[in-house]
Structure formats: structure tokens, C-alpha cells
PDB file of C-alpha atoms in Angstrom:
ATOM      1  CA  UNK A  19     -65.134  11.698-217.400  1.00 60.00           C
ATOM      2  CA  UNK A  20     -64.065  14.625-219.314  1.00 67.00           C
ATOM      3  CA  UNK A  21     -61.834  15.155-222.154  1.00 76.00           C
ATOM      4  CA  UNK A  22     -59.310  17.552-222.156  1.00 81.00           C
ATOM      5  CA  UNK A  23     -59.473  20.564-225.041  1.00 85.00           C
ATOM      6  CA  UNK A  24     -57.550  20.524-227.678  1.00 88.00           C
ATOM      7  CA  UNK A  25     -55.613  23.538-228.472  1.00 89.00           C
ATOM      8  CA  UNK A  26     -57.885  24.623-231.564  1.00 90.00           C
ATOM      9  CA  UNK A  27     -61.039  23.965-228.860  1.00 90.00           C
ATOM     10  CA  UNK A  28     -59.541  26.428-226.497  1.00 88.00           C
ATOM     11  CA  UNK A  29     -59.028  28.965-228.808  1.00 90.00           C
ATOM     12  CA  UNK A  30     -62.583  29.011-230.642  1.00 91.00           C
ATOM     13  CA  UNK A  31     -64.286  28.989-226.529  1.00 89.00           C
ATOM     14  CA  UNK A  32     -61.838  32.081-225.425  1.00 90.00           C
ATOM     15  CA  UNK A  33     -63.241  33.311-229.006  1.00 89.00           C
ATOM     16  CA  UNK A  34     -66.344  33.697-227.092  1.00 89.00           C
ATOM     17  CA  UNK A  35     -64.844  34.897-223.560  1.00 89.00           C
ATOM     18  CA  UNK A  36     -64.896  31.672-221.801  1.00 89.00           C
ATOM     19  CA  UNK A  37     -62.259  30.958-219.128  1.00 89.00           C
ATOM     20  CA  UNK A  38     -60.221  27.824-218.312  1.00 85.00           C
ATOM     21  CA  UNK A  39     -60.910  25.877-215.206  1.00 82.00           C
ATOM     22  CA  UNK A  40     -60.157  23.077-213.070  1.00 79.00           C
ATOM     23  CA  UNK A  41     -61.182  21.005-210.705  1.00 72.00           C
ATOM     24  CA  UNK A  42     -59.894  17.375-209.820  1.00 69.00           C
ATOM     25  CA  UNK A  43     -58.114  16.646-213.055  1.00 61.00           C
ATOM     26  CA  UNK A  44     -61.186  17.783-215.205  1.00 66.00           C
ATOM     27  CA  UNK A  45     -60.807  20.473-217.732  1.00 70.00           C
ATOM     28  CA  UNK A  46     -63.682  22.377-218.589  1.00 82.00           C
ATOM     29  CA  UNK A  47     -64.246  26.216-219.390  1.00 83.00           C
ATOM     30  CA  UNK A  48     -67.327  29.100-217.926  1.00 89.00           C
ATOM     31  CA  UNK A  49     -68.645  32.318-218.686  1.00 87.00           C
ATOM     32  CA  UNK A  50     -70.955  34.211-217.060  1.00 88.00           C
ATOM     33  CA  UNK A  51     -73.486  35.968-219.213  1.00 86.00           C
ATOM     34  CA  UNK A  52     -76.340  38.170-218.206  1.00 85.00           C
ATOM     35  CA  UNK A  53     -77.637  36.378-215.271  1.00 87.00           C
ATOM     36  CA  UNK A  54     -76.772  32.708-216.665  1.00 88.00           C
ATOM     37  CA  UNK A  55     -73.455  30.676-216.109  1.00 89.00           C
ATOM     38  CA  UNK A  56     -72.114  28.206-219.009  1.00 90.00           C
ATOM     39  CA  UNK A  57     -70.231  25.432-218.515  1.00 90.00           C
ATOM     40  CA  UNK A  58     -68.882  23.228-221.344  1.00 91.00           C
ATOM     41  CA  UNK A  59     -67.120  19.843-221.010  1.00 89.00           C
ATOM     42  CA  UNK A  60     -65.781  17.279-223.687  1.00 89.00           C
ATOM     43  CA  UNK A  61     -67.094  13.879-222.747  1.00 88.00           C
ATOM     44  CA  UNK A  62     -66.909  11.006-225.045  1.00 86.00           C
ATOM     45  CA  UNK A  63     -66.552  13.007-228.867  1.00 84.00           C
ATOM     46  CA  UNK A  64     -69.180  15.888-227.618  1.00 91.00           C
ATOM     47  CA  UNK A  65     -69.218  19.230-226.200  1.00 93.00           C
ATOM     48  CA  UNK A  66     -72.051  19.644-223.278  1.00 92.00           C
ATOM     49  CA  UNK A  67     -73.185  22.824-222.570  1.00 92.00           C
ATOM     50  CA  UNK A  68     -74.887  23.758-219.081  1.00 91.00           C
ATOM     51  CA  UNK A  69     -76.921  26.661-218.569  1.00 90.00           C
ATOM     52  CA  UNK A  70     -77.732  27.897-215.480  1.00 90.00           C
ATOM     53  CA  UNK A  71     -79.428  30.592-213.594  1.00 89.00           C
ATOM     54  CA  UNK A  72     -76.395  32.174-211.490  1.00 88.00           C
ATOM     55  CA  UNK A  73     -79.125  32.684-208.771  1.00 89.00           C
ATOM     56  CA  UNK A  74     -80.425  29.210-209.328  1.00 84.00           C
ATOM     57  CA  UNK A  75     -83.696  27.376-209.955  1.00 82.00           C
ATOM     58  CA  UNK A  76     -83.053  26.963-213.431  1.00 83.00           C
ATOM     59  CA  UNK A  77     -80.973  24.690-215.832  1.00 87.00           C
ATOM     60  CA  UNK A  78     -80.541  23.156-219.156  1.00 89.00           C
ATOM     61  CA  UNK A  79     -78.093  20.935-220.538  1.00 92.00           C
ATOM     62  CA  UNK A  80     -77.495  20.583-224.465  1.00 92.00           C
ATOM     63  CA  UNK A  81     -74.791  18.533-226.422  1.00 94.00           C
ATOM     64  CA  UNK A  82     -73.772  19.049-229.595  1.00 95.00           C
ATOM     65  CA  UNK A  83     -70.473  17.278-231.988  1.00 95.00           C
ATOM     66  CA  UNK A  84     -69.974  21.320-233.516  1.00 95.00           C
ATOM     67  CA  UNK A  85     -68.604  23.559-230.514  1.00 93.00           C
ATOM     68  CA  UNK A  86     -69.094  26.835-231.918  1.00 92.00           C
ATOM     69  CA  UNK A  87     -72.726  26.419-232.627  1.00 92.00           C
ATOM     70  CA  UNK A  88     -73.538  24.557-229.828  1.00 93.00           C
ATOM     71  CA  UNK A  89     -71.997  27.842-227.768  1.00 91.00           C
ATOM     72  CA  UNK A  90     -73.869  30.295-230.445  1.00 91.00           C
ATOM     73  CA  UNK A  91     -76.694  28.712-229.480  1.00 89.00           C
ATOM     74  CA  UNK A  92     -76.873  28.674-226.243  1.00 87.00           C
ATOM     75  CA  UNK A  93     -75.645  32.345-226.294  1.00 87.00           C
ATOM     76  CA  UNK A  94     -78.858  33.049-228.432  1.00 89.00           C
ATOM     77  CA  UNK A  95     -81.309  30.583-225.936  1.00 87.00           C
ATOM     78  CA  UNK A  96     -79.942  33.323-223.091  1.00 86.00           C
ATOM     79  CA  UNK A  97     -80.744  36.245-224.896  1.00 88.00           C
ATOM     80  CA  UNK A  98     -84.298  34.329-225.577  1.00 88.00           C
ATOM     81  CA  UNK A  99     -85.063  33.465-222.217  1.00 83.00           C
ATOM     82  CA  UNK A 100     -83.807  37.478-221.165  1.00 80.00           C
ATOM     83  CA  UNK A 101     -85.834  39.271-223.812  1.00 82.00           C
ATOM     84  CA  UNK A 102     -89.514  36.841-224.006  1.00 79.00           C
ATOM     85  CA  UNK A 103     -89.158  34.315-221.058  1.00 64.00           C
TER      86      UNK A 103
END
């Protein structure tokens, strides 16, 4: 089950444009970039991110204990995938 965000974890996401949401008690936060949505949730002491193709077809899922690298990261796998995949 998710984990709420702290504060401080809030802060450093909307850092990087990523919006609040719920859905039946969970907290998580999106952002849609290029053609991809992110997700990330807290579960358990680490921060999942999910890519996905806003079209569909495609997704990855990554975890990671440090937030903002995990979402500098996965910012950097988009702009991969856009430019050479």
C-alpha cells in the first residue's frame, strides 16, 4: 500500500512539475512529459517510478531509496527513448 509524502518529498517532486493525486486513500504524484506519463508512489521505504507511453503499449517500472535521482533518471530514460529509441 502506499506511503504518504512527506512534506520535504512533495516539495523536491513539484521541484520537477509533478502534481498531487488521489485515488482511494493512496497518495501518489504524475507528470506528463513528452509523450510518457510518470507516476511515483512510496511503498515500503522506496520511491517507484512508472513510465508509460500516454498512448500505451509501453511501460517500465524502476525503484530507487534517492527520489530526486530516481525522477532525474527517468526524466533522462524519456529523453533517451525520444531522441535514439
Amino acid at each position: 500500500m502506499a506511503k504518504k509524502l512527506t512534506p520535504y518529498e512533495l516539495f523536491i517532486t513539484e521541484l520537477y512539475g509533478f502534481n498531487r493525486e488521489f485515488e482511494n486513500s493512496s497518495e501518489y504524484v504524475t507528470k506528463r512529459y513528452k509523450n510518457y506519463h510518470l507516476v511515483i508512489v512510496k511503498e515500503q521505504g522506496l520511491y517507484i517510478l512508472k513510465v508509460s507511453l500516454i498512448e500505451g503499449g509501453f511501460s517500465k517500472e524502476t525503484a530507487s531509496t534517492d527520489l530526486s535521482k530516481l525522477i532525474s533518471d527517468g526524466i533522462e530514460y524519456i529523453d533517451w527513448c525520444v531522441h535514439y529509441g
